[in-house]
Amino acid sequence: MFFTSLLNSMPGAVSQGMIWGIMAIGVYITYKILDIADLTVDGSLCTGAAVCIVLIMLGVPAWISLLVSFIVGLCAGFITGVFHTTFGIPAILSGILTQLALYSINLHIMGWDQASFSRANLPINADKYNLALSSRYLRTFSFQNPIIVLLICILALIAILYWFFGTELGSSLRATGANGNMARANGINTNRTKVLALMISNGLVSLSGGLLAQYQGFADINMGRGAIVIGLAAVIIGEVLFSKVFKNFALLLLSCVFGAIIYYIVIQIVLKLGLSTDDLKLLSAIVVALFLAVPYWKANYASKHVKKGV
């Protein structure tokens, strides 16, 4: 009974993992390339969802709505980047400030048709609107199946990012993260590349928010709360499990998606074992802490053996 129920929940876990995997790729750009834990993502995820749902309700095609969600995410990342590079505010505080501002903005976006111009939840009906993907088609063998749609999206995104980071501008961005002083010595405007990285990251996060809102059929003001933890979990799980196998940059991005899928499969297993949904945030924090500690423990273990060998 347990395994039957678990197997039935796997398609949902995989599809959600793929959506959050796109978000994790955005987190990878700031966390692994720039070494910045950008907290803007907790706000920009909801912004992408809110904008996407509102535009679809206004008659804009779903795919164009997703593109606008991506652009809105670029704007959110730009604001964080300006706070950090122009105002001199530390990166983590810049993200918190933008996230805080986005909370109010998201309420106003979702309340576009209300007299109070404020709403915390905005549902959308897949029967009334043409969505790019929906959880109701999860068990259909067609191109409406969200897993197929998400697979195409992920492969296209990774291909575009792989191309971009191979260009001169993309290489400048990676050089900034690797050694900012050396990058500046070689004539790279590191402030510009930091802003660009934050923009791309939040654009992807916002895009995943739009996909998530369509998939689950609503946008909610709290849907981005703790998103950075899930993103970090996906990145770290992917790195720990696949870093020795995946060396190519495109495969490293793909490992973030695999990490997110594994994360959601683990969540499903734990829920089926009887864990309360109220404890999911605690579980997420524990999972991230453990996987963050693994590289440190491995390094300490290796250094001890080297000393013993000497």
PDB file of N, CA and C in Angstrom, residues 69-109:
ATOM      1  N   SER A  69       7.099  37.283 -17.378  1.00  0.00           N
ATOM      2  CA  SER A  69       7.535  36.912 -16.031  1.00  0.00           C
ATOM      3  C   SER A  69       9.058  36.923 -15.944  1.00  0.00           C
ATOM      4  N   PHE A  70       9.695  36.385 -16.978  1.00  0.00           N
ATOM      5  CA  PHE A  70      11.158  36.385 -17.014  1.00  0.00           C
ATOM      6  C   PHE A  70      11.709  37.814 -17.016  1.00  0.00           C
ATOM      7  N   ILE A  71      11.091  38.689 -17.806  1.00  0.00           N
ATOM      8  CA  ILE A  71      11.538  40.084 -17.889  1.00  0.00           C
ATOM      9  C   ILE A  71      11.352  40.798 -16.547  1.00  0.00           C
ATOM     10  N   VAL A  72      10.218  40.539 -15.895  1.00  0.00           N
ATOM     11  CA  VAL A  72       9.977  41.135 -14.583  1.00  0.00           C
ATOM     12  C   VAL A  72      11.034  40.658 -13.580  1.00  0.00           C
ATOM     13  N   GLY A  73      11.420  39.378 -13.685  1.00  0.00           N
ATOM     14  CA  GLY A  73      12.494  38.865 -12.832  1.00  0.00           C
ATOM     15  C   GLY A  73      13.817  39.553 -13.098  1.00  0.00           C
ATOM     16  N   LEU A  74      14.076  39.850 -14.365  1.00  0.00           N
ATOM     17  CA  LEU A  74      15.291  40.608 -14.713  1.00  0.00           C
ATOM     18  C   LEU A  74      15.296  41.951 -13.988  1.00  0.00           C
ATOM     19  N   CYS A  75      14.142  42.598 -13.947  1.00  0.00           N
ATOM     20  CA  CYS A  75      14.025  43.913 -13.290  1.00  0.00           C
ATOM     21  C   CYS A  75      14.289  43.792 -11.789  1.00  0.00           C
ATOM     22  N   ALA A  76      13.756  42.728 -11.172  1.00  0.00           N
ATOM     23  CA  ALA A  76      13.982  42.515  -9.742  1.00  0.00           C
ATOM     24  C   ALA A  76      15.472  42.308  -9.453  1.00  0.00           C
ATOM     25  N   GLY A  77      16.111  41.510 -10.290  1.00  0.00           N
ATOM     26  CA  GLY A  77      17.549  41.289 -10.124  1.00  0.00           C
ATOM     27  C   GLY A  77      18.352  42.556 -10.346  1.00  0.00           C
ATOM     28  N   PHE A  78      17.894  43.375 -11.284  1.00  0.00           N
ATOM     29  CA  PHE A  78      18.573  44.652 -11.544  1.00  0.00           C
ATOM     30  C   PHE A  78      18.529  45.553 -10.312  1.00  0.00           C
ATOM     31  N   ILE A  79      17.368  45.602  -9.649  1.00  0.00           N
ATOM     32  CA  ILE A  79      17.230  46.440  -8.451  1.00  0.00           C
ATOM     33  C   ILE A  79      18.190  45.959  -7.366  1.00  0.00           C
ATOM     34  N   THR A  80      18.236  44.650  -7.146  1.00  0.00           N
ATOM     35  CA  THR A  80      19.167  44.103  -6.157  1.00  0.00           C
ATOM     36  C   THR A  80      20.605  44.436  -6.535  1.00  0.00           C
ATOM     37  N   GLY A  81      20.926  44.305  -7.818  1.00  0.00           N
ATOM     38  CA  GLY A  81      22.277  44.605  -8.280  1.00  0.00           C
ATOM     39  C   GLY A  81      22.657  46.059  -8.070  1.00  0.00           C
ATOM     40  N   VAL A  82      21.716  46.967  -8.309  1.00  0.00           N
ATOM     41  CA  VAL A  82      21.966  48.398  -8.095  1.00  0.00           C
ATOM     42  C   VAL A  82      22.179  48.684  -6.613  1.00  0.00           C
ATOM     43  N   PHE A  83      21.338  48.082  -5.767  1.00  0.00           N
ATOM     44  CA  PHE A  83      21.513  48.248  -4.320  1.00  0.00           C
ATOM     45  C   PHE A  83      22.930  47.836  -3.905  1.00  0.00           C
ATOM     46  N   HIS A  84      23.395  46.734  -4.493  1.00  0.00           N
ATOM     47  CA  HIS A  84      24.692  46.168  -4.096  1.00  0.00           C
ATOM     48  C   HIS A  84      25.874  46.940  -4.683  1.00  0.00           C
ATOM     49  N   THR A  85      25.814  47.247  -5.963  1.00  0.00           N
ATOM     50  CA  THR A  85      26.979  47.833  -6.632  1.00  0.00           C
ATOM     51  C   THR A  85      27.014  49.358  -6.574  1.00  0.00           C
ATOM     52  N   THR A  86      25.850  49.994  -6.677  1.00  0.00           N
ATOM     53  CA  THR A  86      25.806  51.463  -6.692  1.00  0.00           C
ATOM     54  C   THR A  86      25.663  52.050  -5.298  1.00  0.00           C
ATOM     55  N   PHE A  87      24.810  51.429  -4.483  1.00  0.00           N
ATOM     56  CA  PHE A  87      24.589  51.936  -3.132  1.00  0.00           C
ATOM     57  C   PHE A  87      25.571  51.363  -2.112  1.00  0.00           C
ATOM     58  N   GLY A  88      26.320  50.335  -2.516  1.00  0.00           N
ATOM     59  CA  GLY A  88      27.315  49.756  -1.612  1.00  0.00           C
ATOM     60  C   GLY A  88      26.722  48.911  -0.500  1.00  0.00           C
ATOM     61  N   ILE A  89      25.481  48.461  -0.667  1.00  0.00           N
ATOM     62  CA  ILE A  89      24.837  47.619   0.349  1.00  0.00           C
ATOM     63  C   ILE A  89      25.299  46.174   0.146  1.00  0.00           C
ATOM     64  N   PRO A  90      25.657  45.467   1.230  1.00  0.00           N
ATOM     65  CA  PRO A  90      26.050  44.054   1.085  1.00  0.00           C
ATOM     66  C   PRO A  90      25.014  43.250   0.310  1.00  0.00           C
ATOM     67  N   ALA A  91      25.483  42.271  -0.440  1.00  0.00           N
ATOM     68  CA  ALA A  91      24.616  41.533  -1.354  1.00  0.00           C
ATOM     69  C   ALA A  91      23.429  40.888  -0.646  1.00  0.00           C
ATOM     70  N   ILE A  92      23.674  40.290   0.511  1.00  0.00           N
ATOM     71  CA  ILE A  92      22.586  39.589   1.199  1.00  0.00           C
ATOM     72  C   ILE A  92      21.519  40.571   1.688  1.00  0.00           C
ATOM     73  N   LEU A  93      21.947  41.756   2.130  1.00  0.00           N
ATOM     74  CA  LEU A  93      20.989  42.776   2.559  1.00  0.00           C
ATOM     75  C   LEU A  93      20.259  43.382   1.369  1.00  0.00           C
ATOM     76  N   SER A  94      20.942  43.505   0.253  1.00  0.00           N
ATOM     77  CA  SER A  94      20.300  44.006  -0.965  1.00  0.00           C
ATOM     78  C   SER A  94      19.152  43.096  -1.375  1.00  0.00           C
ATOM     79  N   GLY A  95      19.399  41.786  -1.290  1.00  0.00           N
ATOM     80  CA  GLY A  95      18.362  40.826  -1.621  1.00  0.00           C
ATOM     81  C   GLY A  95      17.177  40.902  -0.673  1.00  0.00           C
ATOM     82  N   ILE A  96      17.458  41.090   0.609  1.00  0.00           N
ATOM     83  CA  ILE A  96      16.395  41.196   1.610  1.00  0.00           C
ATOM     84  C   ILE A  96      15.535  42.434   1.342  1.00  0.00           C
ATOM     85  N   LEU A  97      16.191  43.546   1.008  1.00  0.00           N
ATOM     86  CA  LEU A  97      15.449  44.786   0.737  1.00  0.00           C
ATOM     87  C   LEU A  97      14.537  44.630  -0.471  1.00  0.00           C
ATOM     88  N   THR A  98      15.051  44.044  -1.547  1.00  0.00           N
ATOM     89  CA  THR A  98      14.234  43.850  -2.742  1.00  0.00           C
ATOM     90  C   THR A  98      13.091  42.879  -2.469  1.00  0.00           C
ATOM     91  N   GLN A  99      13.401  41.801  -1.749  1.00  0.00           N
ATOM     92  CA  GLN A  99      12.374  40.825  -1.386  1.00  0.00           C
ATOM     93  C   GLN A  99      11.257  41.474  -0.572  1.00  0.00           C
ATOM     94  N   LEU A 100      11.646  42.337   0.359  1.00  0.00           N
ATOM     95  CA  LEU A 100      10.664  43.027   1.197  1.00  0.00           C
ATOM     96  C   LEU A 100       9.760  43.919   0.352  1.00  0.00           C
ATOM     97  N   ALA A 101      10.353  44.644  -0.581  1.00  0.00           N
ATOM     98  CA  ALA A 101       9.568  45.521  -1.452  1.00  0.00           C
ATOM     99  C   ALA A 101       8.642  44.709  -2.357  1.00  0.00           C
ATOM    100  N   LEU A 102       9.123  43.564  -2.821  1.00  0.00           N
ATOM    101  CA  LEU A 102       8.329  42.743  -3.734  1.00  0.00           C
ATOM    102  C   LEU A 102       7.091  42.167  -3.051  1.00  0.00           C
ATOM    103  N   TYR A 103       7.140  41.987  -1.750  1.00  0.00           N
ATOM    104  CA  TYR A 103       5.967  41.457  -1.040  1.00  0.00           C
ATOM    105  C   TYR A 103       4.756  42.367  -1.273  1.00  0.00           C
ATOM    106  N   SER A 104       4.951  43.669  -1.085  1.00  0.00           N
ATOM    107  CA  SER A 104       3.859  44.624  -1.307  1.00  0.00           C
ATOM    108  C   SER A 104       3.491  44.706  -2.780  1.00  0.00           C
ATOM    109  N   ILE A 105       4.495  44.702  -3.635  1.00  0.00           N
ATOM    110  CA  ILE A 105       4.247  44.780  -5.073  1.00  0.00           C
ATOM    111  C   ILE A 105       3.422  43.577  -5.538  1.00  0.00           C
ATOM    112  N   ASN A 106       3.748  42.394  -5.027  1.00  0.00           N
ATOM    113  CA  ASN A 106       3.029  41.177  -5.414  1.00  0.00           C
ATOM    114  C   ASN A 106       1.564  41.232  -4.990  1.00  0.00           C
ATOM    115  N   LEU A 107       1.311  41.772  -3.802  1.00  0.00           N
ATOM    116  CA  LEU A 107      -0.069  41.930  -3.345  1.00  0.00           C
ATOM    117  C   LEU A 107      -0.858  42.824  -4.302  1.00  0.00           C
ATOM    118  N   HIS A 108      -0.231  43.909  -4.749  1.00  0.00           N
ATOM    119  CA  HIS A 108      -0.897  44.845  -5.654  1.00  0.00           C
ATOM    120  C   HIS A 108      -1.102  44.246  -7.044  1.00  0.00           C
ATOM    121  N   ILE A 109      -0.126  43.455  -7.509  1.00  0.00           N
ATOM    122  CA  ILE A 109      -0.273  42.816  -8.828  1.00  0.00           C
ATOM    123  C   ILE A 109      -1.463  41.866  -8.823  1.00  0.00           C
TER     124      ILE A 109
END
